[in-house]
Amino acid sequence: MADLVVGKDVNDIVLGNIPVTNLEQADDLIILSTSPTGLQRKLDALARWCATNFLILNVIKSVIMIFGTKPRGLPDFTHYEPHSRLYSTGTYVGIRFQGRYGAIFRKHYDDKASKAQRVGRVICGLESLVGYFQPRDAINLYMALVDPHLTHGCEITLDTNATALGLLEKVQIAFLRRLLGLGQRSILSVLYTETGILPIRYRRILLALGYLKYVVGCDDHQLVKVAIRECTQLTAANQPNWLMSLREVLGKLPFQMQIPLFHVLPSADEIDALISSKLYLLRGRVDPATGLPAACKFRDYLNIRNAQHRKAVTKVLTSNHWYAIESLRYARTPVPPEMRRCRLCRQKIETPEHAMFECDGIPELVTRRRSFVEKLMLHCTEATTRQISDIHDSARLLTTLISLPDSMNVTAEYLWDVNSLFDEHPIYVPT
């Protein structure tokens, strides 16, 4: 394809002062024109080049598309065959387009969401053959097999359509909930703070900004740099273009930030500042084990080997459990928090920490707690023992025990044991 010359035409698309006659990616070819007659002249030129080089284009795989409104009196295009029909959609270098103005990439979102969902279900289905995946292994599979579909083409297909973006978000949320063992009512933010995975909306924006930084660093003669300069001119004229779409996407973020006008190309430092502002939500949370900020990271408790124990911990930490403090929130008749009493002792509000460390409603629970303390003393170091002995708040004690490596597994086993015991008794609903 190196010697392919379709030839300049008066109806060529012009970027800057460079006419764009055709584009190639390996053996995939696009020819562009702004008029039906111009396109036919290019088809004829392409046919002559193929004849000279003893080549035949695959007509079956060839697509003719019109972007925007279909003009009246459209002629029949001749390309090896008397009549080459028009298509409403087409795929080039993996991106699926449709000709309708304002929704060019919608079919691409549909395709990628469907493929990502199928791959995610296959990964989850493997657990019936190999057993439960450890969360870190499942995340590695997600990043290798699902994430590429969710982010495919995000550098150019900016998320201006909330419905289309929602298709991708739905796939990511479903996979992460399955990974953590959480239900449909789980809080969305914990899916990301506990796994270290970015919400797909932010990940796609960051990749798009990274692409803009790459484009800004390109040489002035490169076509992509010429195109982005055209975008700045269109932005200054308030005409739709890629940079205007980027501004729209940034403006929809749920926090205040300084968005450039993009009337001129931003510098690499300015783009880095934009990227940094996206990440401010990932700051400020402190890991109790280290005292270091860690708002969004893979949590150590997800390394608990026993899947049932691990999921019990995850459900409690993310408030996706079925103790009264949460389950009565969804009762037909609302129950005030102060009335959500423990099903065993009926004295205090039923929370996970109350069940584990305070309730003495039945002797069996007290016996299991005593056994837990004995195991804890055997597994914990002297430093850990001193640390937990100074804690007198049950909720803080629970989070600390789960965050420390030498107490984590013992606590998870005890929590699962307490959950099983409470499940044997009906929840107390005040009348």
Short mmCIF file of C-alpha atoms in Angstrom, two decimals:
data_model
loop_
_atom_site.label_atom_id
_atom_site.label_comp_id
_atom_site.label_asym_id
_atom_site.label_seq_id
_atom_site.Cartn_x
_atom_site.Cartn_y
_atom_site.Cartn_z
CA MET A 1 0.00 0.00 0.00
CA ALA A 2 3.02 2.30 0.19
CA ASP A 3 2.66 3.42 -3.43
CA LEU A 4 -1.11 3.94 -3.27
CA VAL A 5 -1.96 7.42 -4.56
CA VAL A 6 -5.67 8.08 -5.00
CA GLY A 7 -5.04 11.64 -6.09
CA LYS A 8 -6.20 15.01 -4.81
CA ASP A 9 -9.74 16.14 -5.53
CA VAL A 10 -11.65 19.39 -5.14
CA ASN A 11 -14.01 17.61 -2.73
CA ASP A 12 -11.29 16.32 -0.42
CA ILE A 13 -11.48 16.84 3.33
CA VAL A 14 -8.83 19.43 4.21
CA LEU A 15 -7.12 19.65 7.60
CA GLY A 16 -5.15 22.85 7.87
CA ASN A 17 -3.89 23.07 4.32
CA ILE A 18 -3.42 19.31 3.94
CA PRO A 19 -5.97 17.45 1.76
CA VAL A 20 -6.79 14.04 3.26
CA THR A 21 -7.43 11.77 0.29
CA ASN A 22 -7.24 8.37 1.97
CA LEU A 23 -6.15 6.60 5.17
CA GLU A 24 -4.62 3.14 5.59
CA GLN A 25 -4.16 0.83 8.55
CA ALA A 26 -2.32 -2.31 7.41
CA ASP A 27 -4.58 -3.57 4.59
CA ASP A 28 -7.65 -1.60 5.71
CA LEU A 29 -8.35 1.45 3.56
CA ILE A 30 -10.63 4.47 3.85
CA ILE A 31 -11.20 7.00 1.10
CA LEU A 32 -12.95 10.25 2.01
CA SER A 33 -14.92 12.84 0.10
CA THR A 34 -17.41 15.60 0.81
CA SER A 35 -19.58 14.92 -2.27
CA PRO A 36 -21.03 11.89 -4.11
CA THR A 37 -19.27 12.82 -7.37
CA GLY A 38 -15.97 13.23 -5.58
CA LEU A 39 -16.34 9.81 -3.99
CA GLN A 40 -17.08 8.21 -7.36
CA ARG A 41 -13.95 9.79 -8.87
CA LYS A 42 -11.90 8.32 -6.04
CA LEU A 43 -13.48 4.90 -6.47
CA ASP A 44 -12.52 5.02 -10.14
CA ALA A 45 -8.95 6.06 -9.26
CA LEU A 46 -8.72 3.23 -6.73
CA ALA A 47 -9.96 0.72 -9.32
CA ARG A 48 -7.28 1.90 -11.79
CA TRP A 49 -4.55 1.55 -9.15
CA CYS A 50 -5.74 -1.98 -8.32
CA ALA A 51 -5.73 -2.93 -12.01
CA THR A 52 -2.20 -1.60 -12.44
CA ASN A 53 -0.98 -3.60 -9.42
CA PHE A 54 -2.94 -6.79 -10.23
CA LEU A 55 -5.11 -6.43 -7.12
CA ILE A 56 -8.81 -6.85 -6.53
CA LEU A 57 -10.57 -5.20 -3.61
CA ASN A 58 -12.95 -7.34 -1.59
CA VAL A 59 -16.31 -5.86 -2.56
CA ILE A 60 -18.16 -7.97 0.01
CA LYS A 61 -16.19 -6.36 2.83
CA SER A 62 -16.34 -2.87 1.33
CA VAL A 63 -18.75 -0.34 2.84
CA ILE A 64 -20.01 3.00 1.54
CA MET A 65 -21.37 5.29 4.24
CA ILE A 66 -22.79 8.80 4.40
CA PHE A 67 -22.33 10.77 7.61
CA GLY A 68 -25.14 13.20 8.26
CA THR A 69 -28.22 13.83 6.15
CA LYS A 70 -28.54 11.76 2.99
CA PRO A 71 -28.52 14.16 0.00
CA ARG A 72 -31.30 14.13 -2.56
CA GLY A 73 -30.69 12.64 -5.98
CA LEU A 74 -27.90 10.41 -4.72
CA PRO A 75 -26.32 8.51 -7.64
CA ASP A 76 -25.55 4.80 -7.68
CA PHE A 77 -21.90 4.24 -6.82
CA THR A 78 -19.98 1.94 -9.15
CA HIS A 79 -17.20 -0.11 -7.63
CA TYR A 80 -16.47 -3.31 -9.60
CA GLU A 81 -20.21 -3.90 -9.46
CA PRO A 82 -22.88 -1.74 -11.11
CA HIS A 83 -24.45 -0.77 -7.81
CA SER A 84 -22.66 -0.68 -4.44
CA ARG A 85 -25.29 -0.23 -1.75
CA LEU A 86 -25.06 2.18 1.18
CA TYR A 87 -24.59 0.96 4.74
CA SER A 88 -25.81 2.63 7.92
CA THR A 89 -22.93 1.21 10.00
CA GLY A 90 -19.36 0.15 9.36
CA THR A 91 -16.23 -0.87 11.27
CA TYR A 92 -12.71 0.46 10.80
CA VAL A 93 -9.70 -0.50 12.97
CA GLY A 94 -12.10 -1.99 15.50
CA ILE A 95 -14.31 1.10 15.88
CA ARG A 96 -17.91 0.72 14.75
CA PHE A 97 -19.44 3.84 13.21
CA GLN A 98 -22.94 4.78 12.21
CA GLY A 99 -23.80 7.59 9.86
CA ARG A 100 -26.45 9.27 11.98
CA TYR A 101 -25.30 12.70 13.14
CA GLY A 102 -24.81 13.03 16.89
CA ALA A 103 -24.61 9.30 17.61
CA ILE A 104 -21.70 8.16 15.46
CA PHE A 105 -20.23 5.78 18.05
CA ARG A 106 -23.39 4.47 19.75
CA LYS A 107 -23.16 1.06 18.06
CA HIS A 108 -19.56 0.78 19.24
CA TYR A 109 -20.71 1.17 22.85
CA ASP A 110 -23.36 -1.52 22.33
CA ASP A 111 -20.84 -3.94 20.84
CA LYS A 112 -18.17 -3.41 23.49
CA ALA A 113 -20.60 -3.60 26.40
CA SER A 114 -21.97 -6.88 25.04
CA LYS A 115 -18.50 -8.37 24.54
CA ALA A 116 -17.28 -7.23 27.96
CA GLN A 117 -20.36 -8.74 29.58
CA ARG A 118 -19.82 -12.09 27.84
CA VAL A 119 -16.16 -12.20 28.86
CA GLY A 120 -17.04 -11.29 32.45
CA ARG A 121 -19.60 -14.07 32.61
CA VAL A 122 -17.09 -16.57 31.26
CA ILE A 123 -14.61 -15.57 33.99
CA CYS A 124 -17.28 -15.97 36.67
CA GLY A 125 -18.39 -19.26 35.12
CA LEU A 126 -14.88 -20.66 35.47
CA GLU A 127 -15.34 -20.69 39.24
CA SER A 128 -17.63 -23.70 38.88
CA LEU A 129 -14.66 -25.57 37.38
CA VAL A 130 -11.66 -24.27 39.35
CA GLY A 131 -13.24 -22.98 42.56
CA TYR A 132 -13.42 -19.41 43.81
CA PHE A 133 -10.83 -17.02 42.41
CA GLN A 134 -8.78 -15.03 44.84
CA PRO A 135 -9.80 -11.37 44.34
CA ARG A 136 -6.36 -10.35 43.11
CA ASP A 137 -6.45 -13.07 40.45
CA ALA A 138 -9.97 -12.06 39.43
CA ILE A 139 -8.86 -8.42 39.14
CA ASN A 140 -5.94 -9.46 36.95
CA LEU A 141 -8.35 -11.35 34.69
CA TYR A 142 -10.66 -8.32 34.64
CA MET A 143 -7.86 -5.95 33.63
CA ALA A 144 -6.60 -8.36 30.97
CA LEU A 145 -9.91 -9.46 29.44
CA VAL A 146 -12.79 -7.15 30.41
CA ASP A 147 -11.20 -3.72 30.78
CA PRO A 148 -9.83 -3.67 27.19
CA HIS A 149 -13.41 -3.89 25.89
CA LEU A 150 -14.69 -1.24 28.31
CA THR A 151 -11.94 1.20 27.32
CA HIS A 152 -11.61 0.34 23.63
CA GLY A 153 -11.49 3.48 21.53
CA CYS A 154 -12.08 5.75 24.54
CA GLU A 155 -9.42 8.16 23.25
CA ILE A 156 -11.77 9.24 20.47
CA THR A 157 -15.23 8.02 21.56
CA LEU A 158 -15.75 10.55 24.33
CA ASP A 159 -18.60 9.80 26.72
CA THR A 160 -21.05 12.55 25.83
CA ASN A 161 -23.97 10.10 25.78
CA ALA A 162 -24.89 9.11 29.35
CA THR A 163 -27.01 6.17 28.20
CA ALA A 164 -24.15 4.67 26.17
CA LEU A 165 -21.69 5.16 29.03
CA GLY A 166 -24.20 3.53 31.37
CA LEU A 167 -23.93 0.30 29.38
CA LEU A 168 -20.21 0.08 30.20
CA GLU A 169 -20.71 1.10 33.83
CA LYS A 170 -23.35 -1.59 34.28
CA VAL A 171 -20.92 -4.30 33.14
CA GLN A 172 -18.15 -3.07 35.45
CA ILE A 173 -20.45 -2.77 38.46
CA ALA A 174 -21.90 -6.26 37.96
CA PHE A 175 -18.44 -7.83 37.70
CA LEU A 176 -17.05 -6.07 40.79
CA ARG A 177 -20.11 -6.96 42.85
CA ARG A 178 -19.69 -10.58 41.86
CA LEU A 179 -15.98 -10.41 42.66
CA LEU A 180 -16.60 -9.04 46.17
CA GLY A 181 -19.69 -11.15 46.82
CA LEU A 182 -21.97 -8.13 47.27
CA GLY A 183 -25.65 -7.78 46.47
CA GLN A 184 -27.60 -5.45 44.21
CA ARG A 185 -28.10 -2.91 47.02
CA SER A 186 -24.43 -2.48 47.80
CA ILE A 187 -22.91 0.99 47.82
CA LEU A 188 -21.21 1.68 44.50
CA SER A 189 -18.22 3.58 45.86
CA VAL A 190 -16.92 0.58 47.83
CA LEU A 191 -16.52 -1.39 44.62
CA TYR A 192 -13.64 0.92 43.76
CA THR A 193 -12.23 1.91 47.15
CA GLU A 194 -11.79 -1.74 48.14
CA THR A 195 -10.37 -3.11 44.88
CA GLY A 196 -8.26 -0.21 43.62
CA ILE A 197 -10.09 -0.23 40.27
CA LEU A 198 -11.11 3.15 38.89
CA PRO A 199 -14.74 3.72 37.87
CA ILE A 200 -14.84 3.20 34.12
CA ARG A 201 -16.07 6.76 33.58
CA TYR A 202 -12.93 8.24 35.17
CA ARG A 203 -10.62 5.68 33.62
CA ARG A 204 -11.86 6.56 30.14
CA ILE A 205 -11.46 10.29 30.80
CA LEU A 206 -7.91 9.81 32.06
CA LEU A 207 -7.01 7.77 28.98
CA ALA A 208 -8.52 10.46 26.74
CA LEU A 209 -6.48 13.15 28.52
CA GLY A 210 -3.40 10.98 28.15
CA TYR A 211 -4.12 10.76 24.43
CA LEU A 212 -4.47 14.56 24.24
CA LYS A 213 -1.08 14.88 25.92
CA TYR A 214 0.39 12.52 23.33
CA VAL A 215 -1.16 14.50 20.46
CA VAL A 216 0.15 17.81 21.83
CA GLY A 217 3.64 16.31 21.82
CA CYS A 218 3.44 15.21 18.17
CA ASP A 219 5.33 17.04 15.42
CA ASP A 220 3.44 19.84 13.71
CA HIS A 221 3.44 18.06 10.33
CA GLN A 222 1.75 14.93 11.70
CA LEU A 223 -1.87 14.62 10.63
CA VAL A 224 -3.19 14.11 14.16
CA LYS A 225 -1.52 17.34 15.30
CA VAL A 226 -3.01 19.19 12.33
CA ALA A 227 -6.44 17.77 13.20
CA ILE A 228 -6.25 18.87 16.84
CA ARG A 229 -5.29 22.39 15.73
CA GLU A 230 -8.39 22.39 13.54
CA CYS A 231 -10.35 21.42 16.66
CA THR A 232 -9.08 24.49 18.52
CA GLN A 233 -10.30 26.71 15.68
CA LEU A 234 -13.70 25.01 15.69
CA THR A 235 -13.88 25.39 19.47
CA ALA A 236 -13.18 29.11 19.20
CA ALA A 237 -16.04 29.30 16.66
CA ASN A 238 -18.29 27.26 19.02
CA GLN A 239 -18.63 24.44 16.48
CA PRO A 240 -18.86 20.73 17.44
CA ASN A 241 -15.53 18.89 17.55
CA TRP A 242 -13.47 16.53 19.69
CA LEU A 243 -12.22 19.23 22.08
CA MET A 244 -15.74 20.56 22.59
CA SER A 245 -16.83 17.03 23.47
CA LEU A 246 -13.92 16.75 25.91
CA ARG A 247 -15.02 19.98 27.59
CA GLU A 248 -18.55 18.61 27.85
CA VAL A 249 -17.33 15.40 29.46
CA LEU A 250 -15.15 17.28 31.95
CA GLY A 251 -17.98 19.66 32.76
CA LYS A 252 -20.25 16.76 33.76
CA LEU A 253 -17.88 15.56 36.48
CA PRO A 254 -19.44 15.88 39.95
CA PHE A 255 -16.93 18.38 41.31
CA GLN A 256 -15.62 21.82 40.50
CA MET A 257 -12.54 22.15 38.34
CA GLN A 258 -10.94 24.66 36.00
CA ILE A 259 -11.67 23.51 32.44
CA PRO A 260 -9.61 25.09 29.65
CA LEU A 261 -11.46 26.81 26.83
CA PHE A 262 -9.30 24.90 24.32
CA HIS A 263 -9.18 27.93 22.00
CA VAL A 264 -5.48 27.13 21.87
CA LEU A 265 -3.72 23.84 22.47
CA PRO A 266 -2.94 23.23 26.15
CA SER A 267 0.60 22.43 27.19
CA ALA A 268 1.62 19.05 28.57
CA ASP A 269 1.84 20.61 32.06
CA GLU A 270 -1.72 21.92 31.79
CA ILE A 271 -2.97 18.48 30.80
CA ASP A 272 -1.09 16.95 33.75
CA ALA A 273 -2.87 19.43 36.02
CA LEU A 274 -6.21 18.30 34.60
CA ILE A 275 -5.32 14.66 35.22
CA SER A 276 -4.26 15.50 38.77
CA SER A 277 -7.58 17.24 39.47
CA LYS A 278 -9.46 14.07 38.47
CA LEU A 279 -7.61 12.14 41.13
CA TYR A 280 -8.38 14.38 44.08
CA LEU A 281 -11.19 12.07 45.20
CA LEU A 282 -8.63 9.31 45.67
CA ARG A 283 -6.93 11.19 48.49
CA GLY A 284 -7.72 11.57 52.15
CA ARG A 285 -8.57 8.08 53.39
CA VAL A 286 -6.15 6.56 55.92
CA ASP A 287 -5.22 2.90 56.23
CA PRO A 288 -5.47 2.11 59.99
CA ALA A 289 -2.59 -0.37 59.76
CA THR A 290 -0.08 2.10 58.31
CA GLY A 291 -1.56 5.53 58.91
CA LEU A 292 -0.97 6.37 55.25
CA PRO A 293 -3.56 7.84 52.87
CA ALA A 294 -5.16 5.13 50.76
CA ALA A 295 -8.58 6.01 49.39
CA CYS A 296 -8.59 3.60 46.46
CA LYS A 297 -6.44 0.48 46.71
CA PHE A 298 -6.61 -3.28 46.87
CA ARG A 299 -7.45 -3.99 50.51
CA ASP A 300 -5.39 -6.49 52.46
CA TYR A 301 -8.44 -8.31 53.81
CA LEU A 302 -9.24 -9.42 50.26
CA ASN A 303 -6.24 -11.75 50.60
CA ILE A 304 -8.13 -13.89 53.15
CA ARG A 305 -7.87 -17.35 51.65
CA ASN A 306 -11.24 -18.77 52.70
CA ALA A 307 -13.83 -17.36 50.29
CA GLN A 308 -16.74 -17.61 52.75
CA HIS A 309 -14.80 -15.83 55.49
CA ARG A 310 -13.58 -13.18 53.05
CA LYS A 311 -17.06 -12.44 51.73
CA ALA A 312 -18.41 -12.22 55.28
CA VAL A 313 -15.84 -9.52 56.04
CA THR A 314 -16.54 -7.70 52.78
CA LYS A 315 -20.28 -7.62 53.40
CA VAL A 316 -19.82 -6.20 56.89
CA LEU A 317 -17.29 -3.55 55.91
CA THR A 318 -19.44 -2.40 52.99
CA SER A 319 -22.74 -2.44 54.96
CA ASN A 320 -24.15 -5.13 52.68
CA HIS A 321 -24.94 -7.53 55.55
CA TRP A 322 -28.31 -8.60 57.00
CA TYR A 323 -28.02 -7.53 60.62
CA ALA A 324 -31.01 -5.49 61.79
CA ILE A 325 -29.29 -2.12 61.45
CA GLU A 326 -29.26 -2.67 57.68
CA SER A 327 -32.01 -5.17 56.87
CA LEU A 328 -34.76 -3.24 58.68
CA ARG A 329 -33.84 -0.23 56.59
CA TYR A 330 -35.72 -1.93 53.76
CA ALA A 331 -38.74 -3.11 55.77
CA ARG A 332 -42.21 -2.34 54.42
CA THR A 333 -42.87 -0.27 57.52
CA PRO A 334 -39.78 1.86 58.24
CA VAL A 335 -38.11 1.03 61.55
CA PRO A 336 -36.14 3.86 63.22
CA PRO A 337 -32.45 2.98 63.77
CA GLU A 338 -32.79 3.12 67.55
CA MET A 339 -35.54 0.46 67.38
CA ARG A 340 -33.53 -2.09 65.38
CA ARG A 341 -32.77 -4.21 68.43
CA CYS A 342 -30.60 -7.32 68.62
CA ARG A 343 -32.53 -10.53 67.92
CA LEU A 344 -30.76 -12.33 70.78
CA CYS A 345 -30.48 -9.88 73.67
CA ARG A 346 -33.11 -7.27 72.65
CA GLN A 347 -31.05 -4.70 74.55
CA LYS A 348 -28.92 -2.82 72.01
CA ILE A 349 -29.00 -2.00 68.32
CA GLU A 350 -28.06 -5.07 66.27
CA THR A 351 -24.83 -4.28 64.44
CA PRO A 352 -22.00 -6.61 63.41
CA GLU A 353 -19.71 -5.26 66.12
CA HIS A 354 -22.40 -5.70 68.78
CA ALA A 355 -22.93 -9.30 67.69
CA MET A 356 -19.21 -10.05 67.77
CA PHE A 357 -18.05 -8.29 70.93
CA GLU A 358 -20.99 -7.23 73.12
CA CYS A 359 -24.06 -9.46 72.84
CA ASP A 360 -24.56 -12.08 75.58
CA GLY A 361 -28.08 -13.08 74.62
CA ILE A 362 -27.32 -16.81 74.43
CA PRO A 363 -24.54 -18.85 76.10
CA GLU A 364 -23.35 -20.36 72.81
CA LEU A 365 -22.36 -16.93 71.49
CA VAL A 366 -20.37 -16.19 74.64
CA THR A 367 -18.59 -19.53 74.30
CA ARG A 368 -17.65 -18.84 70.68
CA ARG A 369 -16.38 -15.38 71.63
CA ARG A 370 -14.19 -16.85 74.34
CA SER A 371 -12.77 -19.36 71.85
CA PHE A 372 -12.09 -16.52 69.41
CA VAL A 373 -10.15 -14.56 72.03
CA GLU A 374 -8.02 -17.61 72.81
CA LYS A 375 -7.19 -18.11 69.11
CA LEU A 376 -6.46 -14.41 68.76
CA MET A 377 -3.93 -14.47 71.57
CA LEU A 378 -2.17 -17.42 69.94
CA HIS A 379 -1.88 -15.79 66.52
CA CYS A 380 -1.19 -12.16 67.45
CA THR A 381 2.17 -10.64 68.20
CA GLU A 382 2.77 -8.78 71.43
CA ALA A 383 2.59 -5.46 69.56
CA THR A 384 -0.79 -6.34 68.07
CA THR A 385 -2.09 -7.47 71.45
CA ARG A 386 -1.11 -4.14 73.02
CA GLN A 387 -2.67 -2.23 70.13
CA ILE A 388 -6.06 -3.92 70.31
CA SER A 389 -6.19 -3.94 74.11
CA ASP A 390 -6.18 -0.13 74.07
CA ILE A 391 -9.30 0.01 71.87
CA HIS A 392 -12.61 0.28 73.71
CA ASP A 393 -14.92 1.09 70.79
CA SER A 394 -16.39 -2.05 69.20
CA ALA A 395 -16.60 -0.68 65.65
CA ARG A 396 -13.01 0.54 65.73
CA LEU A 397 -11.89 -2.76 67.24
CA LEU A 398 -13.50 -4.67 64.37
CA THR A 399 -11.89 -2.57 61.63
CA THR A 400 -8.51 -2.77 63.37
CA LEU A 401 -8.63 -6.55 63.76
CA ILE A 402 -9.50 -6.94 60.09
CA SER A 403 -6.73 -4.58 58.97
CA LEU A 404 -3.88 -6.27 60.88
CA PRO A 405 -2.25 -9.26 59.12
CA ASP A 406 -1.88 -11.49 62.19
CA SER A 407 -5.49 -11.05 63.37
CA MET A 408 -7.22 -10.81 60.00
CA ASN A 409 -7.93 -14.49 59.28
CA VAL A 410 -8.93 -15.38 62.84
CA THR A 411 -11.34 -12.44 62.96
CA ALA A 412 -12.82 -13.34 59.56
CA GLU A 413 -13.47 -16.91 60.70
CA TYR A 414 -15.11 -15.68 63.90
CA LEU A 415 -17.26 -13.18 61.99
CA TRP A 416 -18.49 -15.92 59.65
CA ASP A 417 -19.20 -18.10 62.69
CA VAL A 418 -21.24 -15.34 64.36
CA ASN A 419 -23.13 -14.70 61.12
CA SER A 420 -24.07 -18.38 60.94
CA LEU A 421 -25.28 -18.34 64.54
CA PHE A 422 -27.42 -15.24 64.03
CA ASP A 423 -28.89 -16.72 60.85
CA GLU A 424 -30.38 -19.50 62.98
CA HIS A 425 -32.62 -16.97 64.75
CA PRO A 426 -35.29 -14.77 63.16
CA ILE A 427 -34.67 -11.06 63.10
CA TYR A 428 -36.48 -9.05 65.75
CA VAL A 429 -39.06 -6.66 64.28
CA PRO A 430 -40.62 -4.33 66.88
CA THR A 431 -44.39 -4.03 66.82
#
